[in-house]
Amino acid sequence: MGLLSDPNRRRALTNLLTRLNAPICVVCYLAGVMWFMGLAFEPFTLRTYMSENAMGSTMVEEHFPAGERALATGREFAAHKKKVGGMPVNWLVKTMESRGLEVFTQSFTRKLPFPDENKERYLVRGTNVYGILRAPRASRTEALVLTAPCSQGNANNQAVGLLLGLAQYFRSQVYWAKDIIFLVNEHDLIGMQAWLEGYHHTNTTGGDWSPLHGRGGSIQASLSLELSSDVITSLDLVLEGLNGQLPNLDLANLFHAFCQKIGVLCTIQGKLQRNDWESTSGYSHSAQTMMLMVLKQASGRPWGDHGLFLRYHIEAATIRGINSFRQYKTDTTTIGRLLEGMYRKLNNLLERLHQSYFFYLMPSLTRFVSIGYYMPAFGLLAVILLLRALDLWVQLGASAPGTEDGLAEREQDPRFLPLLNKLVISHMTGVALYCLPVMSQEMAVQHFPVSETEAVVLTAIAIYTAGLALPHNTHRLLQGEGTEHGWRVLKLVALLYLAVLLGCTALINFSLGFILALSLVPIAAFITPPLSAAIMVLLSPGCTLLYCVLIFQELQETPVSLQDGWMLFLSVISQGILDHSLYGSLVYPLLALLIYPCWLLLWNILFWK
Amino acid sequence: KRNQCYFKRSLNVVCTSRFWFNYRHVANTLSVYRSVKRLGIPDSHIVLMLADDMACNHRNPKPATVFSHKNMELNVYGDDVEVDYRGYEVTVENFLRVLTGRLPPSTPRSKRLLSDDRSNILIYLTGHGGNGFLKFQDSEEISNVELADAFEQMWTKRRYNELLFIIDTCQGASMYERFYSPNIMALASSQVGEDSLSHQPDLAIGVHLMDRYTFYLLEFLEDIHPSSTTNMKDLFKVCPKSQCVSTPGHRTDLFLRDPGSVLITDFFGSVRKVEITTDTINLTAPMVHLEDTRPVRELRTEIQTYMDQLPVAEIIHQKPKQKDWHPPDGFILGLWTLILLVFFKTYGIKHLKHIF
């Protein structure tokens, strides 16, 4: 007889499973965490290398000469920006035309669901200006994009100046095989979203923008430049995009190759690379870099203007110039040469970047772990859920002894009904958490002395905590529960639901899935009715978010007190809701509509009586 | 004694790679083309096949040029390049058809290799290759067996007198391993298992301009002039391992003459022999048909001999093939030692005398 169909052997197996279940789960959890932390250990990572043949080993001598002129243009831009009090559209159009580009503008309006207190905007109206450099001899089938944001105040003036300087230099060359689009976008991400939607003729987020009159073909790659000082000490590369999507690793390899060639200090996550991987401090440095990347990816928001390009399968990255207190400074001409070299390499591309990895984590700029190496960490956590589900299945099967399948089903049928009730109620709470904060802000403002943003955030937290009281309240409404084993069925369903949810999340955004798994898997695995409610609340998704915020601040070397951390937490919630409605970020709907109801199901188990 | 001057020269120069980063293969081909044109071979005798247009590639910072030396010293594209097969026309099928002459009647003369049994042919191939194959256009391959069979077809159809085959790819020697037709001499830039390396990157154009073997071949050919007496033995010495990093190879066992007596200009140059006479020739008398004074028996005897296609005698008598002696494998040695040890252990050393 087979292993599973022989009743004796099956009983032996299930006994083994039941006996060893808890120890195996604990071991798996620890192994998952150790595996994840081990990813930052240098011998377990791979050195980055250029995978694309077309962007091969040969380099060109860069000749960009006009760094000082670019800075002068940047100062002119700043003056005009201050005079107009926003984006100096006419001046930009005139300047770009004088450099020989085909210039077009796009105006857009956007009404945010509630005022954004971080950036102080509610009704946004702006204009994007972009100039297209047509390839002298090629047909207009492909394009590259260079963007610099038009920010308020004194930020990013040098970036726009350098962009215009590069435009003038590029215009006099004959070797461009793709059109180059120089874009200055207003209101950073909102303007970028409007431009991209206009370019690709999609409208997914309900913005209002004028159609684009000039196009350049399908965009192969894009770089966003953020430069706020005349000289810099290092260049920072930002990769994380919307919903945790990352550009092809070849783009990061390209950046690093040019940093090495030109001799500019390059960082990722703002952290320099260290050579002493054997020492504890060296290892913790890599681990911190990797954790920063994981947290940024998990937040699902675009961390630079490039983040919105990734959705259209355009490889994009943001290069940020940082001016700190080092002695060795790099001037604008050198940055211009670096960008010139990168664009000449991208010019040689024959197809979109696809040879290197799309899913990776980087403990430092020259080391990476690919999805094949980091996914087992999540797999070990997911296995815990499956083991517990199996264990429950065995227990449920054993608690109905001697009944055939048909009888057992009929017996279990009424047991599923209160289950269905709880499922529906949990999901309705989730829907309320998703819809009500934004919808009821006016009512909240009328009744309470708070601003709209605070109203939205506090409503969300209120609904979240109200969900905690649900089991008590719904008890009186529903009858027919309280069977001794009813909670096991609920737990089984919740475990499988959580496993599917976390699995799907980890496939799309590994960091988000892993962080949620870290906090949710232990409670899901070990919850039984007489468990402490405090632990449940401490490991709930909301509190996980709070811990992440605190850890993020700690890793950024700007630790905050609990008070400031709480305020930051509130602003993170509001940003999450805004990201969802403005750019289509999926983190807030995922947490509100799926993770929170799942957690509520588990919360219901606590109060099963 | 047959004078090589009376033999026509024909060339087939082929570049099989496309894409901008394979610039050097086009530069290789154009360099050889330019050298033979300089030595006097006209375009009507050259079939030039280039798989991609580097001169007019959008990425070329100097349009309408292909350089073979860095710092743009030497433009091998020039003003009078005549490309016969261009772009997607460079396929394995077209290449083999050109060699064997099996072209549709509508093919123009410039696309045909107009050779007969009094032609010395030079074939130069470059691109990406491997052990036993050469890659055409990133989509197909020609194997060394196919090439050998094509040359045999050429021999059977009397399409060449002597053939010089030069190949500059990785593991190029594998391509001439299978030749079995007579009168072929072959050179390759690297042995099996070795990669042919590229030579000079140009920092303004951003690509490698030439491969090493062809670079030094070009340098060697620049010293040849139509009346030079350099022979093939000097050509074999081009690009030793110190310059090329790979080991160039050659094959002369199928060639009937001694390589030392073969001049470079027999293949690369077109030589016109001029005879100065001081006698006057009377042109007023009518033409008189000369008698056919060639002895008949010359037509009857076969000057060339064919290689034995099916060595029946060897097969029947089970003569062992002339293989290089390899020392026995370590494994085989070890196995036999083990067997012997076990035998002697079991049965004792005194049985030794029964064996020997």
XYZ file of N, CA, C and O in Angstrom, chain A residues 53-54 57-61 137-138 174-178 344 347-350, chain B residues 19-21 55-61 63 201-208:
152
model
N 25.007 42.721 -23.608
C 26.132 42.699 -24.532
C 26.320 44.018 -25.256
O 27.444 44.423 -25.535
N 25.194 44.670 -25.559
C 25.289 45.899 -26.336
C 25.925 47.013 -25.527
O 26.505 47.925 -26.084
N 31.994 46.294 -22.941
C 33.109 46.712 -22.113
C 33.750 47.997 -22.586
O 34.445 48.643 -21.838
N 33.553 48.376 -23.850
C 34.288 49.545 -24.321
C 33.639 50.821 -23.831
O 32.427 50.935 -23.732
N 34.463 51.785 -23.535
C 33.971 53.064 -23.045
C 34.375 54.145 -24.025
O 35.359 54.041 -24.720
N 33.606 55.213 -24.014
C 33.972 56.355 -24.844
C 34.630 57.392 -23.969
O 34.441 57.405 -22.756
N 35.360 58.280 -24.613
C 35.937 59.407 -23.902
C 34.872 60.488 -23.868
O 34.396 60.917 -24.901
N 19.835 60.781 -37.711
C 19.684 59.911 -38.872
C 18.729 58.757 -38.636
O 18.420 58.027 -39.554
N 18.249 58.602 -37.400
C 17.435 57.425 -37.115
C 15.965 57.745 -37.289
O 15.560 58.900 -37.256
N 26.243 63.780 -33.685
C 25.530 63.066 -34.748
C 25.289 61.615 -34.416
O 24.682 60.896 -35.188
N 25.763 61.139 -33.271
C 25.740 59.698 -33.062
C 24.529 59.213 -32.282
O 24.527 58.114 -31.777
N 23.460 60.009 -32.154
C 22.305 59.530 -31.400
C 21.431 58.667 -32.291
O 21.021 59.078 -33.367
N 21.141 57.471 -31.807
C 20.290 56.559 -32.560
C 18.874 56.575 -32.019
O 17.993 55.938 -32.578
N 18.651 57.254 -30.895
C 17.306 57.333 -30.332
C 17.017 58.796 -30.043
O 17.922 59.578 -29.777
N 25.405 57.641 -23.766
C 25.998 57.031 -24.965
C 25.904 55.517 -24.901
O 25.712 54.848 -25.899
N 22.435 54.578 -25.598
C 22.231 54.778 -27.028
C 22.547 53.513 -27.810
O 21.951 53.251 -28.850
N 23.511 52.729 -27.318
C 23.910 51.525 -28.044
C 22.929 50.375 -27.884
O 23.092 49.342 -28.528
N 21.935 50.529 -27.030
C 21.002 49.434 -26.787
C 20.224 49.111 -28.043
O 19.817 49.992 -28.778
N 20.019 47.809 -28.267
C 19.213 47.397 -29.407
C 17.822 47.001 -28.972
O 16.881 47.068 -29.744
N 25.068 44.083 -35.818
C 24.974 44.898 -34.603
C 26.197 45.781 -34.417
O 27.310 45.402 -34.767
N 25.975 46.887 -33.796
C 26.998 47.924 -33.657
C 28.215 47.433 -32.888
O 29.338 47.791 -33.199
N 28.014 46.554 -31.912
C 29.177 46.157 -31.127
C 30.056 45.149 -31.857
O 31.092 44.752 -31.340
N 29.088 51.823 -41.528
C 29.404 53.194 -41.926
C 28.194 54.100 -41.775
O 28.332 55.253 -41.395
N 27.024 53.574 -42.079
C 25.833 54.399 -41.999
C 24.982 54.055 -40.785
O 23.826 54.459 -40.703
N 25.544 53.353 -39.821
C 24.821 53.077 -38.579
C 24.571 54.382 -37.849
O 25.406 55.284 -37.855
N 23.385 54.496 -37.238
C 23.038 55.754 -36.582
C 23.998 56.095 -35.461
O 24.074 57.239 -35.035
N 24.687 55.101 -34.908
C 25.547 55.337 -33.758
C 26.954 55.725 -34.152
O 27.778 55.991 -33.293
N 27.242 55.727 -35.453
C 28.602 56.027 -35.886
C 28.842 57.522 -35.779
O 28.170 58.291 -36.460
N 29.782 57.924 -34.927
C 30.011 59.370 -34.808
C 30.686 59.971 -36.035
O 30.685 61.184 -36.196
N 30.001 59.382 -39.682
C 29.222 58.643 -40.686
C 30.006 58.456 -41.963
O 30.879 59.255 -42.297
N 40.318 49.321 -28.762
C 39.077 50.087 -28.616
C 39.350 51.536 -28.992
O 40.414 52.069 -28.696
N 38.400 52.133 -29.645
C 38.560 53.550 -29.973
C 37.678 54.355 -29.028
O 36.494 54.075 -28.909
N 38.253 55.323 -28.366
C 37.509 56.014 -27.321
C 36.551 57.056 -27.868
O 35.731 57.567 -27.133
N 36.660 57.375 -29.146
C 35.690 58.325 -29.696
C 34.496 57.592 -30.278
O 33.366 58.052 -30.181
N 34.774 56.422 -30.888
C 33.680 55.677 -31.496
C 33.021 54.760 -30.475
O 31.824 54.523 -30.515
N 33.803 54.256 -29.526
C 33.209 53.478 -28.453
C 33.091 51.996 -28.731
O 32.309 51.317 -28.097
N 33.850 51.478 -29.689
C 33.811 50.044 -29.972
C 35.246 49.591 -30.237
O 36.143 50.395 -30.437
N 35.434 48.280 -30.267
C 36.723 47.739 -30.675
C 36.803 47.802 -32.190
O 35.847 47.458 -32.876
